[in-house]
Amino acid sequence: MQNDMKKMIACILFLLAGLSAVHAGIQDGSRWYVGNLDYTAKVNVDKTITFTSMAEGEELMFRLTPNYSKPGEYTLSDEPGGDGYNPYGRAPRVKFIDEDGMKLLCLYDQQDQLQDVLDGMARQEGETEAVDKWDIQLAGRYVDKYGDTLLLDRGMIYEIPRGGDGMSEREGAAQATYEHIPFNGTVTGIIRISDSAHLDGTWEAVITLDGLTLYRVAEDTYGIYQRKGGKETLRWAREDFPRFNYTWAILLNDGQFRRLKKTTLRIMRNEILARQGYRFHSKDLQDYFSKFTWYQPLEPDEYGQPNKIEMLNIQLIKAEEAMSDEDRFVKEE
């Protein structure tokens, strides 16, 4: 009987150690950011974890149950008895990553495709975080239809004098400003430009392979912005700098990349490898990247290694490419 008691105590201690390891990084009350949403984690008595958020007045809710045979992994399901909507019904497996100063929850579908990533290190409200991330994706140098080079940088539009490089510092005076117009806290891509002769007004900004396309929009009777005809094209102005360089620094968990055509997504994904000096077997990819001065192909044993964010972004893009066009929300023409 004494031996049985020792075995029982050992078993309890083992389970407690497992529970401690499982929840080492997911604390009760912690916040997890994805898109424009903030989820709050609640650790339940049975060691499951309930995540809740609000989106346009609707409660979102799902539960994670630890997989004790695989520490750091969870099964995702509806919240039992909860009234909230589970937006991740297609992502039954979750992996927790706690490394390099990051705390991430990676959500995988039944085909093991990465569907989304919840960031546990966000330090701002969801809407503010989403706006900042969108600003980073818009930032860069572009050429307008008049041949003028414009620098977009966090709400400001600078005109770079011809002959200036605009690299070490902003050149010229601020030509214009832009502000974001969210909808119920969601970054929609709608911006309002002021103090610009030909760009004044309200636009839907869509990232493209070649730059930005601005579609003129107007508010309908329901407060939704609709394209009303007319657009301006801003062409990416730097052959010495990767078009989607931001993918090394920010997670694509804000959903903006899901608005791109699959042909653009393919370039975005492979640009991450091109920045590491990868030589492509596909002739079209090799020819495409060889046009740019920043691309320096290396021998296979010299390739760089994408960082953790880049690797996750590759997986997110691949999952989006695998979706049918009917299930995607594409805004790029």
Short mmCIF file of C-alpha atoms in Angstrom, two decimals:
data_model
loop_
_atom_site.label_atom_id
_atom_site.label_comp_id
_atom_site.label_asym_id
_atom_site.label_seq_id
_atom_site.Cartn_x
_atom_site.Cartn_y
_atom_site.Cartn_z
CA MET A 1 0.00 0.00 0.00
CA GLN A 2 2.90 2.33 0.79
CA ASN A 3 4.31 1.70 -2.69
CA ASP A 4 0.92 2.49 -4.24
CA MET A 5 0.83 5.77 -2.32
CA LYS A 6 4.31 6.68 -3.56
CA LYS A 7 3.28 5.94 -7.13
CA MET A 8 0.17 8.09 -6.76
CA ILE A 9 2.18 11.01 -5.35
CA ALA A 10 4.74 10.66 -8.13
CA CYS A 11 1.95 10.66 -10.71
CA ILE A 12 0.38 13.80 -9.21
CA LEU A 13 3.75 15.56 -9.12
CA PHE A 14 4.33 14.58 -12.76
CA LEU A 15 0.97 15.97 -13.82
CA LEU A 16 1.52 19.20 -11.87
CA ALA A 17 4.93 19.62 -13.47
CA GLY A 18 3.34 19.09 -16.87
CA LEU A 19 0.64 21.66 -16.14
CA SER A 20 3.25 24.15 -14.95
CA ALA A 21 5.25 23.68 -18.17
CA VAL A 22 2.16 23.94 -20.34
CA HIS A 23 1.11 27.26 -18.78
CA ALA A 24 4.57 28.74 -18.34
CA GLY A 25 3.81 31.47 -20.87
CA ILE A 26 0.01 31.72 -20.99
CA GLN A 27 -0.92 33.63 -17.87
CA ASP A 28 -4.38 34.29 -16.55
CA GLY A 29 -5.47 37.73 -17.76
CA SER A 30 -2.81 37.94 -20.48
CA ARG A 31 -3.68 39.71 -23.75
CA TRP A 32 -3.20 38.23 -27.20
CA TYR A 33 -3.35 40.38 -30.33
CA VAL A 34 -4.41 39.36 -33.85
CA GLY A 35 -5.68 41.69 -36.57
CA ASN A 36 -7.34 44.55 -34.72
CA LEU A 37 -8.53 42.28 -31.88
CA ASP A 38 -7.33 41.81 -28.33
CA TYR A 39 -8.10 38.43 -26.81
CA THR A 40 -7.95 37.96 -23.04
CA ALA A 41 -6.89 34.58 -21.66
CA LYS A 42 -8.59 33.03 -18.64
CA VAL A 43 -7.03 29.92 -17.10
CA ASN A 44 -9.84 27.68 -15.84
CA VAL A 45 -9.84 25.37 -12.82
CA ASP A 46 -9.43 22.34 -15.09
CA LYS A 47 -6.35 24.03 -16.66
CA THR A 48 -8.08 24.68 -19.96
CA ILE A 49 -7.81 28.28 -21.20
CA THR A 50 -10.69 30.41 -22.46
CA PHE A 51 -9.98 33.25 -24.90
CA THR A 52 -12.51 36.06 -25.36
CA SER A 53 -12.69 39.22 -27.45
CA MET A 54 -15.27 41.58 -28.94
CA ALA A 55 -15.67 42.34 -32.66
CA GLU A 56 -18.31 44.78 -33.88
CA GLY A 57 -20.47 44.06 -30.83
CA GLU A 58 -20.15 40.27 -31.14
CA GLU A 59 -18.37 38.21 -28.51
CA LEU A 60 -15.67 35.91 -29.85
CA MET A 61 -14.73 32.92 -27.74
CA PHE A 62 -12.76 29.68 -27.94
CA ARG A 63 -11.06 27.24 -25.60
CA LEU A 64 -7.60 25.64 -25.55
CA THR A 65 -7.13 22.23 -23.93
CA PRO A 66 -3.53 21.17 -23.19
CA ASN A 67 -2.09 18.19 -25.06
CA TYR A 68 -0.16 16.59 -22.21
CA SER A 69 1.68 14.22 -24.56
CA LYS A 70 3.07 17.23 -26.48
CA PRO A 71 4.04 20.06 -24.11
CA GLY A 72 3.31 23.45 -25.59
CA GLU A 73 0.52 22.17 -27.84
CA TYR A 74 -3.23 22.52 -27.42
CA THR A 75 -6.50 21.43 -28.95
CA LEU A 76 -8.77 24.32 -29.94
CA SER A 77 -12.53 23.97 -29.58
CA ASP A 78 -15.71 25.93 -28.92
CA GLU A 79 -16.18 27.19 -25.38
CA PRO A 80 -18.55 24.67 -23.71
CA GLY A 81 -21.79 26.43 -22.82
CA GLY A 82 -20.46 29.74 -24.12
CA ASP A 83 -22.54 32.08 -26.26
CA GLY A 84 -19.55 33.51 -28.12
CA TYR A 85 -18.62 32.69 -31.72
CA ASN A 86 -15.49 30.62 -32.36
CA PRO A 87 -13.75 32.17 -35.41
CA TYR A 88 -11.15 29.38 -35.54
CA GLY A 89 -13.27 26.31 -36.13
CA ARG A 90 -10.88 25.26 -38.90
CA ALA A 91 -7.83 25.37 -36.61
CA PRO A 92 -8.02 22.46 -34.16
CA ARG A 93 -4.28 22.41 -33.30
CA VAL A 94 -2.39 25.20 -31.54
CA LYS A 95 1.33 25.46 -30.82
CA PHE A 96 2.75 27.86 -28.24
CA ILE A 97 6.09 29.52 -29.07
CA ASP A 98 8.09 31.23 -26.34
CA GLU A 99 11.53 32.18 -27.67
CA ASP A 100 13.63 35.13 -28.79
CA GLY A 101 11.45 37.49 -26.75
CA MET A 102 8.27 36.35 -28.51
CA LYS A 103 5.15 34.71 -27.13
CA LEU A 104 3.02 33.40 -29.98
CA LEU A 105 0.08 31.04 -30.44
CA CYS A 106 0.19 29.42 -33.88
CA LEU A 107 -3.14 28.03 -35.10
CA TYR A 108 -3.02 25.14 -37.59
CA ASP A 109 -5.83 23.55 -39.60
CA GLN A 110 -6.40 19.83 -40.20
CA GLN A 111 -4.00 19.93 -43.19
CA ASP A 112 -1.35 21.43 -40.86
CA GLN A 113 -1.52 24.79 -42.63
CA LEU A 114 -0.84 27.80 -40.40
CA GLN A 115 -4.10 29.78 -40.26
CA ASP A 116 -3.27 32.60 -37.88
CA VAL A 117 -0.88 33.75 -35.16
CA LEU A 118 -1.87 35.39 -31.88
CA ASP A 119 0.82 37.68 -30.48
CA GLY A 120 1.17 37.72 -26.71
CA MET A 121 3.71 40.57 -26.67
CA ALA A 122 1.55 43.41 -28.06
CA ARG A 123 1.92 46.54 -25.93
CA GLN A 124 -0.90 48.61 -27.43
CA GLU A 125 -4.62 48.31 -27.97
CA GLY A 126 -5.57 46.19 -30.97
CA GLU A 127 -6.69 49.06 -33.19
CA THR A 128 -3.53 51.10 -32.47
CA GLU A 129 -1.35 48.06 -33.13
CA ALA A 130 -3.17 47.40 -36.41
CA VAL A 131 -2.79 51.02 -37.58
CA ASP A 132 0.94 51.02 -36.77
CA LYS A 133 1.42 47.76 -38.66
CA TRP A 134 -0.52 49.07 -41.67
CA ASP A 135 1.63 52.24 -41.67
CA ILE A 136 4.74 50.09 -41.87
CA GLN A 137 3.33 48.26 -44.89
CA LEU A 138 2.43 51.51 -46.65
CA ALA A 139 5.79 53.16 -45.95
CA GLY A 140 8.25 53.65 -48.78
CA ARG A 141 9.15 55.70 -51.82
CA TYR A 142 6.74 55.87 -54.75
CA VAL A 143 6.52 57.73 -58.06
CA ASP A 144 3.21 59.38 -58.96
CA LYS A 145 1.75 60.01 -62.43
CA TYR A 146 3.67 63.28 -62.72
CA GLY A 147 7.01 61.60 -62.14
CA ASP A 148 7.41 63.06 -58.66
CA THR A 149 8.85 60.83 -55.94
CA LEU A 150 6.79 60.69 -52.76
CA LEU A 151 7.88 59.30 -49.42
CA LEU A 152 5.06 57.84 -47.30
CA ASP A 153 5.97 57.59 -43.65
CA ARG A 154 3.49 57.19 -40.76
CA GLY A 155 0.80 59.63 -41.79
CA MET A 156 3.07 62.01 -43.71
CA ILE A 157 3.71 62.31 -47.45
CA TYR A 158 6.98 64.02 -48.38
CA GLU A 159 8.00 65.08 -51.87
CA ILE A 160 11.62 64.20 -52.57
CA PRO A 161 13.32 66.78 -54.80
CA ARG A 162 14.58 65.38 -58.07
CA GLY A 163 18.17 64.36 -57.68
CA GLY A 164 17.76 63.72 -53.93
CA ASP A 165 18.11 60.19 -52.60
CA GLY A 166 15.75 60.57 -49.64
CA MET A 167 17.76 57.93 -47.82
CA SER A 168 19.57 59.49 -44.87
CA GLU A 169 16.80 61.90 -43.95
CA ARG A 170 13.49 63.22 -45.21
CA GLU A 171 14.09 65.72 -47.98
CA GLY A 172 11.80 68.58 -48.85
CA ALA A 173 8.86 69.82 -46.88
CA ALA A 174 5.89 67.68 -45.94
CA GLN A 175 3.69 67.78 -49.02
CA ALA A 176 0.62 66.17 -47.50
CA THR A 177 -0.77 64.10 -44.66
CA TYR A 178 -2.99 61.04 -44.51
CA GLU A 179 -5.18 59.64 -41.77
CA HIS A 180 -6.74 56.23 -41.38
CA ILE A 181 -10.49 55.75 -41.31
CA PRO A 182 -11.23 52.54 -39.37
CA PHE A 183 -14.61 50.82 -39.17
CA ASN A 184 -15.59 49.56 -35.72
CA GLY A 185 -11.91 49.46 -34.84
CA THR A 186 -10.95 47.55 -37.99
CA VAL A 187 -8.24 48.89 -40.29
CA THR A 188 -9.99 48.81 -43.66
CA GLY A 189 -7.33 50.43 -45.83
CA ILE A 190 -9.40 53.61 -46.21
CA ILE A 191 -7.28 56.76 -45.85
CA ARG A 192 -8.02 60.47 -46.19
CA ILE A 193 -5.30 62.60 -47.81
CA SER A 194 -5.07 66.35 -47.22
CA ASP A 195 -2.94 69.19 -48.64
CA SER A 196 -2.09 67.41 -51.88
CA ALA A 197 -3.12 68.94 -55.21
CA HIS A 198 -4.13 65.74 -56.99
CA LEU A 199 -4.43 63.24 -54.10
CA ASP A 200 -6.80 65.16 -51.84
CA GLY A 201 -9.80 63.09 -50.85
CA THR A 202 -10.77 59.69 -49.48
CA TRP A 203 -9.16 56.59 -50.94
CA GLU A 204 -8.94 52.86 -50.49
CA ALA A 205 -5.22 52.04 -50.40
CA VAL A 206 -4.33 48.63 -51.81
CA ILE A 207 -0.80 47.25 -51.78
CA THR A 208 0.29 45.79 -55.13
CA LEU A 209 3.39 44.12 -56.45
CA ASP A 210 4.41 47.32 -58.22
CA GLY A 211 3.45 49.83 -55.54
CA LEU A 212 0.13 51.19 -54.30
CA THR A 213 -3.22 51.68 -55.99
CA LEU A 214 -5.53 54.33 -54.54
CA TYR A 215 -9.21 53.87 -55.39
CA ARG A 216 -11.42 56.91 -54.84
CA VAL A 217 -14.26 56.00 -52.46
CA ALA A 218 -17.37 57.57 -51.00
CA GLU A 219 -19.53 56.73 -48.00
CA ASP A 220 -22.88 55.09 -48.74
CA THR A 221 -26.07 55.44 -46.69
CA TYR A 222 -24.89 52.66 -44.35
CA GLY A 223 -21.57 54.34 -43.59
CA ILE A 224 -19.61 51.89 -45.75
CA TYR A 225 -17.02 53.23 -48.17
CA GLN A 226 -17.54 52.09 -51.75
CA ARG A 227 -15.33 52.61 -54.80
CA LYS A 228 -16.91 55.24 -57.01
CA GLY A 229 -14.55 55.20 -59.99
CA GLY A 230 -11.22 56.87 -60.47
CA LYS A 231 -7.88 55.71 -59.15
CA GLU A 232 -4.29 56.81 -58.77
CA THR A 233 -1.29 54.53 -59.14
CA LEU A 234 1.86 55.06 -57.10
CA ARG A 235 4.77 53.02 -58.44
CA TRP A 236 7.41 51.55 -56.12
CA ALA A 237 10.47 53.71 -56.70
CA ARG A 238 13.34 51.62 -55.35
CA GLU A 239 15.00 48.82 -57.28
CA ASP A 240 17.69 48.77 -54.57
CA PHE A 241 15.26 47.84 -51.80
CA PRO A 242 12.90 44.84 -51.52
CA ARG A 243 9.22 45.61 -52.11
CA PHE A 244 8.02 43.59 -49.09
CA ASN A 245 11.01 44.06 -46.81
CA TYR A 246 8.71 44.55 -43.80
CA THR A 247 8.05 40.80 -43.70
CA TRP A 248 11.28 40.33 -41.73
CA ALA A 249 10.02 42.51 -38.86
CA ILE A 250 6.22 42.25 -38.56
CA LEU A 251 3.91 39.26 -38.43
CA LEU A 252 1.30 39.16 -41.18
CA ASN A 253 -1.45 38.57 -38.65
CA ASP A 254 -3.33 41.77 -39.48
CA GLY A 255 -5.03 40.28 -42.54
CA GLN A 256 -3.94 42.94 -45.04
CA PHE A 257 -1.89 40.49 -47.10
CA ARG A 258 -5.04 38.41 -47.62
CA ARG A 259 -6.27 41.15 -49.97
CA LEU A 260 -3.54 40.42 -52.54
CA LYS A 261 -3.68 38.30 -55.66
CA LYS A 262 -1.99 34.91 -55.51
CA THR A 263 0.60 36.02 -58.07
CA THR A 264 1.61 38.83 -55.71
CA LEU A 265 1.60 36.49 -52.71
CA ARG A 266 3.99 34.15 -54.52
CA ILE A 267 6.47 36.97 -55.04
CA MET A 268 6.06 38.18 -51.46
CA ARG A 269 6.76 34.71 -50.10
CA ASN A 270 9.78 34.07 -52.29
CA GLU A 271 11.21 37.53 -51.68
CA ILE A 272 11.91 36.38 -48.12
CA LEU A 273 14.19 33.68 -49.56
CA ALA A 274 15.64 36.04 -52.16
CA ARG A 275 16.81 38.35 -49.38
CA GLN A 276 18.83 35.40 -48.04
CA GLY A 277 20.56 34.94 -51.41
CA TYR A 278 18.49 31.95 -52.53
CA ARG A 279 18.89 30.82 -56.16
CA PHE A 280 15.54 29.80 -57.61
CA HIS A 281 14.88 26.72 -59.71
CA SER A 282 11.87 28.43 -61.27
CA LYS A 283 13.14 30.53 -64.16
CA ASP A 284 10.43 33.16 -63.78
CA LEU A 285 11.36 33.78 -60.14
CA GLN A 286 15.09 33.90 -60.89
CA ASP A 287 14.50 36.31 -63.78
CA TYR A 288 12.20 38.47 -61.67
CA PHE A 289 14.55 38.94 -58.71
CA SER A 290 17.64 39.30 -60.90
CA LYS A 291 16.27 42.67 -62.06
CA PHE A 292 16.96 44.23 -58.66
CA THR A 293 20.31 45.46 -57.38
CA TRP A 294 19.51 44.31 -53.83
CA TYR A 295 19.33 40.66 -54.92
CA GLN A 296 22.69 38.93 -54.50
CA PRO A 297 22.37 35.20 -55.29
CA LEU A 298 24.69 32.95 -53.31
CA GLU A 299 25.87 29.37 -53.39
CA PRO A 300 23.59 26.96 -51.47
CA ASP A 301 26.06 26.58 -48.59
CA GLU A 302 26.08 30.37 -48.17
CA TYR A 303 22.32 30.94 -47.91
CA GLY A 304 21.12 32.97 -44.95
CA GLN A 305 18.46 31.67 -42.61
CA PRO A 306 15.09 33.45 -42.36
CA ASN A 307 14.24 34.52 -38.83
CA LYS A 308 11.28 33.16 -36.85
CA ILE A 309 8.91 35.93 -38.03
CA GLU A 310 9.89 35.37 -41.67
CA MET A 311 9.36 31.61 -41.36
CA LEU A 312 5.89 32.13 -39.89
CA ASN A 313 5.06 34.67 -42.60
CA ILE A 314 6.06 32.13 -45.26
CA GLN A 315 3.65 29.63 -43.70
CA LEU A 316 0.83 32.20 -43.48
CA ILE A 317 1.27 33.20 -47.12
CA LYS A 318 1.40 29.57 -48.28
CA ALA A 319 -1.86 28.83 -46.44
CA GLU A 320 -3.50 31.82 -48.13
CA GLU A 321 -2.25 30.66 -51.54
CA ALA A 322 -3.76 27.24 -50.88
CA MET A 323 -7.25 28.69 -50.42
CA SER A 324 -9.72 28.76 -53.29
CA ASP A 325 -10.35 32.15 -54.89
CA GLU A 326 -14.02 31.91 -53.87
CA ASP A 327 -13.01 31.87 -50.20
CA ARG A 328 -10.63 34.82 -50.40
CA PHE A 329 -11.22 38.56 -49.96
CA VAL A 330 -9.08 40.02 -52.76
CA LYS A 331 -8.98 43.79 -53.32
CA GLU A 332 -6.00 43.95 -55.70
CA GLU A 333 -7.03 44.15 -59.38
#
